[in-house]
C-alpha cells in the first residue's frame, strides 16, 4: 500500500506499526523472491555463458571450417581450372584429330572410288583381253592348221621338185645339144641362141644350191611360225607380226629370185614363180 509522507505522519502508532510489519513481511517476501530470482537469473546467466562458450567455440570451429573449406574450395577451383584448361586442350586436339580423320576418311573414300573404278576397268579390260585371247587362240589355231596344210603342201612341192630335178635336169643339159638345128652362118635362127639354151653343170649346181637354200629358209620360217605361244597376248602379237614379216620377206626374196632366174634363163627350164599354180597352191 503506497502512502504519502503526510498521511504517514498523520497515522497513529498502531497503524504505523501495522504498516511497518506489513512492509517488513513484504520486504522479506521480496528478498526471498529476489534471492530466488537472482538464483534463477544466475543459473540462466551460467547457462547462457555456457551456451555462449559453446556458441563461440562452435563459431570458431565453423570459422576454422570455413577457412579450411575456403582453402579447399580455392584449391579445388584451381584444380578444376587446370582440369578445365586441360580438357579444353584435349577437346581442341580431339577436334583437330576428328577433322584429320574426317579428311582422311574423305580421301580414303575418294581413293576407294578410284580403286573401284580401276577395278571395274581392270575387270572390263580382263574380260576384253580374255575375249581377244580367245579370238587370238582361235586365230592361231586356224593359222596353225593353215600352216600345217602349207607345210604339207611345201613337203609335197619339195618332193615334186626333187622328182623333177632328178628327171628333167639331165634332159635340160643334153636335149639342147641333140636338138641343135643346122643353121647357115649368115642366117640367124629365130628364138633364143644356142648359148642361151645351154646350161653348164655349174649353173645347175648353183640353181640346186639356191633352191635348197630357199627350201631351208621356208622350213625355218615355218618352224618359227610354229613356235608362236599364247603365254602373253602382247608376245603373241609381237611374235606373230615378226613371223609374218619374216614370211613376207621370204616371199619377196623368192619372187625376186624366181623372176631374176626366169629373166636370166628364159625358156631353158620351168621355174616356180609366184604366178605358178604349184606356187599358188603352196602359198
Coordinates of C-alpha atoms in Angstrom, one line a residue:
X1 CA 0.0 0.0 0.0
X2 CA 1.5 3.3 -1.0
X3 CA 1.0 6.3 1.4
X4 CA 2.2 9.8 1.2
X5 CA 4.6 11.2 3.8
X6 CA 1.8 13.5 5.3
X7 CA -0.5 10.6 5.5
X8 CA 2.1 8.5 7.3
X9 CA 2.7 11.3 9.8
X10 CA -0.9 11.7 10.5
X11 CA -1.5 8.0 11.2
X12 CA -1.4 6.7 14.8
X13 CA 1.3 4.5 16.2
X14 CA -0.6 1.3 16.0
X15 CA -1.4 1.7 12.4
X16 CA 2.2 2.7 11.7
X17 CA 3.3 -0.4 13.4
X18 CA 0.9 -2.5 11.4
X19 CA 2.1 -0.8 8.3
X20 CA 5.7 -1.5 9.3
X21 CA 5.1 -5.1 10.0
X22 CA 3.3 -5.5 6.8
X23 CA 6.0 -3.8 4.9
X24 CA 8.6 -6.0 6.7
X25 CA 6.8 -9.1 5.6
X26 CA 6.6 -7.7 2.1
X27 CA 10.3 -6.9 2.2
X28 CA 11.1 -10.4 3.5
X29 CA 9.0 -11.8 0.7
X30 CA 10.7 -9.5 -1.7
X31 CA 14.1 -10.6 -0.5
X32 CA 13.1 -14.2 -0.7
X33 CA 11.7 -13.8 -4.2
X34 CA 14.6 -11.6 -5.3
X35 CA 17.0 -14.2 -4.0
X36 CA 15.2 -16.9 -5.8
X37 CA 15.0 -14.7 -8.9
X38 CA 18.7 -13.9 -8.5
X39 CA 19.5 -17.6 -8.3
X40 CA 17.3 -18.3 -11.3
X41 CA 19.0 -15.4 -13.2
X42 CA 22.4 -16.6 -12.1
X43 CA 21.5 -20.1 -13.3
X44 CA 20.3 -18.7 -16.5
X45 CA 23.4 -16.5 -16.9
X46 CA 25.6 -19.5 -16.2
X47 CA 23.6 -21.5 -18.7
X48 CA 23.8 -18.6 -21.2
X49 CA 27.5 -18.3 -20.6
X50 CA 28.0 -22.0 -21.2
X51 CA 25.8 -21.7 -24.3
X52 CA 27.8 -18.6 -25.3
X53 CA 31.1 -20.5 -24.8
X54 CA 29.7 -23.4 -26.8
X55 CA 28.5 -21.0 -29.4
X56 CA 31.8 -19.2 -29.5
X57 CA 33.7 -22.5 -29.8
X58 CA 31.3 -23.6 -32.5
X59 CA 31.7 -20.2 -34.2
X60 CA 35.5 -20.6 -34.0
X61 CA 35.2 -24.1 -35.3
X62 CA 32.9 -23.0 -38.0
X63 CA 35.3 -20.2 -38.8
X64 CA 38.1 -22.7 -39.0
X65 CA 36.0 -25.0 -41.1
X66 CA 35.0 -22.0 -43.3
X67 CA 38.7 -21.0 -43.7
X68 CA 39.6 -24.7 -44.4
X69 CA 36.7 -25.1 -46.8
X70 CA 37.5 -21.8 -48.4
X71 CA 41.1 -23.0 -48.9
X72 CA 39.8 -26.3 -50.2
X73 CA 37.4 -24.5 -52.5
X74 CA 40.2 -22.3 -53.8
X75 CA 42.5 -25.3 -54.2
X76 CA 39.6 -27.3 -55.9
X77 CA 38.8 -24.2 -58.0
X78 CA 42.4 -24.0 -59.1
X79 CA 42.5 -27.8 -59.8
X80 CA 39.2 -27.6 -61.7
X81 CA 40.5 -24.6 -63.6
X82 CA 43.6 -26.7 -64.6
X83 CA 41.4 -29.7 -65.4
X84 CA 39.1 -27.4 -67.5
X85 CA 42.1 -26.0 -69.3
X86 CA 43.4 -29.5 -69.9
X87 CA 40.0 -30.7 -71.1
X88 CA 39.8 -27.7 -73.4
X89 CA 43.2 -28.5 -74.9
X90 CA 42.2 -32.2 -75.2
X91 CA 38.9 -31.2 -76.7
X92 CA 40.8 -29.0 -79.2
X93 CA 43.2 -31.8 -80.0
X94 CA 40.3 -34.2 -80.4
X95 CA 38.5 -31.8 -82.7
X96 CA 41.7 -31.5 -84.7
X97 CA 42.1 -35.2 -84.8
X98 CA 38.4 -35.6 -85.7
X99 CA 38.9 -33.1 -88.6
X100 CA 42.0 -35.0 -89.7
X101 CA 40.2 -38.3 -89.5
X102 CA 37.3 -36.9 -91.5
X103 CA 39.7 -35.6 -94.1
X104 CA 41.5 -38.9 -94.1
X105 CA 38.1 -40.7 -94.4
X106 CA 37.2 -38.4 -97.3
X107 CA 40.5 -39.1 -99.1
X108 CA 40.1 -42.9 -98.4
X109 CA 36.6 -42.7 -99.8
X110 CA 37.9 -40.9 -102.9
X111 CA 40.7 -43.5 -103.2
X112 CA 38.2 -46.3 -102.7
X113 CA 36.1 -44.8 -105.5
X114 CA 39.2 -44.6 -107.7
X115 CA 40.2 -48.2 -106.8
X116 CA 36.6 -49.4 -107.5
X117 CA 36.7 -47.6 -110.9
X118 CA 40.1 -49.0 -111.6
X119 CA 38.9 -52.5 -110.5
X120 CA 35.9 -52.2 -112.8
X121 CA 38.2 -51.0 -115.6
X122 CA 40.6 -53.9 -114.9
X123 CA 37.7 -56.4 -114.9
X124 CA 36.4 -54.9 -118.2
X125 CA 40.0 -55.0 -119.6
X126 CA 40.5 -58.5 -118.3
X127 CA 37.2 -59.5 -120.0
X128 CA 38.2 -57.7 -123.2
X129 CA 41.7 -59.3 -123.1
X130 CA 40.1 -62.7 -122.4
X131 CA 37.9 -62.2 -125.4
X132 CA 40.8 -61.1 -127.5
X133 CA 42.9 -64.0 -126.2
X134 CA 40.1 -66.4 -127.2
X135 CA 39.9 -64.8 -130.6
X136 CA 43.8 -65.0 -130.8
X137 CA 43.7 -68.6 -129.8
X138 CA 41.1 -69.4 -132.4
X139 CA 43.1 -67.4 -135.0
X140 CA 46.3 -69.1 -134.0
X141 CA 44.6 -72.5 -134.2
X142 CA 43.4 -71.6 -137.7
X143 CA 46.8 -70.3 -138.6
X144 CA 48.4 -73.5 -137.3
X145 CA 46.0 -75.5 -139.3
X146 CA 46.7 -73.4 -142.4
X147 CA 50.5 -73.6 -141.7
X148 CA 50.2 -77.4 -141.3
X149 CA 48.4 -77.5 -144.7
X150 CA 51.1 -75.2 -146.2
X151 CA 53.8 -77.4 -144.7
X152 CA 52.2 -80.5 -146.2
X153 CA 51.9 -78.7 -149.5
X154 CA 55.5 -77.5 -149.2
X155 CA 56.7 -81.0 -148.5
X156 CA 54.7 -82.2 -151.5
X157 CA 56.2 -79.4 -153.6
X158 CA 59.6 -80.3 -152.4
X159 CA 59.1 -83.9 -153.3
X160 CA 57.8 -82.9 -156.7
X161 CA 60.8 -80.7 -157.2
X162 CA 63.2 -83.5 -156.2
X163 CA 61.4 -85.7 -158.7
X164 CA 61.5 -83.1 -161.4
X165 CA 65.2 -82.3 -160.6
X166 CA 66.1 -86.0 -161.0
X167 CA 64.1 -86.5 -164.2
X168 CA 64.2 -83.2 -166.1
X169 CA 67.6 -81.6 -165.3
X170 CA 69.8 -84.1 -167.2
X171 CA 67.5 -83.7 -170.1
X172 CA 67.8 -79.9 -169.9
X173 CA 71.5 -80.2 -170.4
X174 CA 71.5 -82.9 -173.1
X175 CA 68.4 -82.1 -175.2
X176 CA 69.5 -78.7 -176.4
X177 CA 72.7 -80.3 -177.8
X178 CA 70.8 -83.1 -179.5
X179 CA 68.1 -80.8 -180.9
X180 CA 70.6 -78.2 -182.3
X181 CA 69.3 -77.3 -185.8
X182 CA 71.6 -76.8 -188.7
X183 CA 71.6 -73.1 -189.4
X184 CA 73.5 -71.2 -192.1
X185 CA 76.2 -68.9 -190.7
X186 CA 74.6 -65.9 -192.3
X187 CA 71.1 -66.6 -191.2
X188 CA 70.3 -66.1 -187.5
X189 CA 67.9 -68.7 -186.1
X190 CA 64.7 -67.4 -184.6
X191 CA 64.2 -67.7 -180.9
X192 CA 66.9 -67.9 -178.2
X193 CA 70.5 -68.6 -179.3
X194 CA 72.4 -71.8 -178.5
X195 CA 74.4 -70.1 -175.8
X196 CA 71.2 -69.1 -174.1
X197 CA 69.8 -72.6 -174.3
X198 CA 72.9 -74.4 -172.9
X199 CA 73.3 -74.7 -169.2
X200 CA 76.5 -75.7 -167.6
X201 CA 76.8 -78.1 -164.7
X202 CA 77.9 -75.2 -162.5
X203 CA 74.6 -73.3 -163.3
X204 CA 72.6 -76.4 -162.4
X205 CA 74.6 -76.9 -159.3
X206 CA 74.1 -73.2 -158.3
X207 CA 70.4 -73.5 -159.0
X208 CA 70.2 -76.6 -156.8
X209 CA 72.0 -74.8 -154.1
X210 CA 69.8 -71.7 -154.4
X211 CA 66.7 -73.9 -154.4
X212 CA 67.9 -75.8 -151.4
X213 CA 68.6 -72.6 -149.5
X214 CA 65.1 -71.3 -150.4
X215 CA 63.6 -74.5 -149.1
X216 CA 65.7 -74.4 -146.0
X217 CA 64.6 -70.7 -145.4
X218 CA 61.0 -71.7 -145.9
X219 CA 61.3 -74.6 -143.4
X220 CA 63.0 -72.3 -140.9
X221 CA 60.2 -69.7 -141.4
X222 CA 57.5 -72.3 -140.8
X223 CA 59.4 -73.6 -137.8
X224 CA 59.5 -70.0 -136.4
X225 CA 55.8 -69.6 -137.0
X226 CA 55.0 -72.9 -135.3
X227 CA 56.9 -71.7 -132.2
X228 CA 54.3 -69.0 -131.5
X229 CA 53.0 -69.4 -128.0
X230 CA 50.0 -67.9 -126.2
X231 CA 51.5 -67.2 -122.8
X232 CA 51.1 -63.4 -123.2
X233 CA 48.8 -61.6 -125.7
X234 CA 51.5 -59.0 -126.4
X235 CA 54.2 -61.6 -127.0
X236 CA 51.8 -63.5 -129.3
X237 CA 51.1 -60.4 -131.3
X238 CA 54.7 -59.4 -131.5
X239 CA 55.8 -62.9 -132.5
X240 CA 53.0 -63.2 -135.0
X241 CA 54.0 -59.8 -136.5
X242 CA 57.7 -60.8 -136.6
X243 CA 56.9 -64.1 -138.2
X244 CA 54.6 -62.5 -140.7
X245 CA 57.3 -60.0 -141.6
X246 CA 59.9 -62.8 -142.0
X247 CA 57.4 -64.8 -144.1
X248 CA 56.7 -61.8 -146.2
X249 CA 60.4 -61.1 -146.7
X250 CA 61.0 -64.7 -147.7
X251 CA 58.1 -64.5 -150.2
X252 CA 59.6 -61.3 -151.7
X253 CA 63.1 -62.9 -151.9
X254 CA 61.6 -66.0 -153.6
X255 CA 59.6 -63.8 -156.0
X256 CA 62.7 -61.7 -156.9
X257 CA 64.9 -64.7 -157.1
X258 CA 62.5 -66.6 -159.4
X259 CA 62.0 -63.5 -161.5
X260 CA 65.7 -63.0 -161.9
X261 CA 66.4 -66.6 -162.7
X262 CA 63.5 -66.6 -165.1
X263 CA 64.9 -63.5 -166.9
X264 CA 68.4 -65.0 -167.0
X265 CA 67.3 -68.4 -168.2
X266 CA 64.1 -67.8 -170.0
X267 CA 63.0 -70.8 -172.0
X268 CA 65.6 -73.2 -170.6
X269 CA 63.7 -74.7 -167.7
X270 CA 60.3 -74.5 -165.9
X271 CA 60.7 -72.3 -162.8
X272 CA 58.4 -71.9 -159.9
X273 CA 57.4 -68.3 -159.8
X274 CA 54.6 -66.5 -158.0
X275 CA 52.2 -67.0 -160.9
X276 CA 52.9 -70.7 -160.9
X277 CA 49.9 -72.8 -159.9
X278 CA 52.1 -75.0 -157.8
X279 CA 53.4 -71.9 -156.0
X280 CA 49.9 -70.6 -155.5
X281 CA 48.9 -74.0 -154.1
X282 CA 51.8 -73.8 -151.7
X283 CA 51.2 -70.2 -150.5

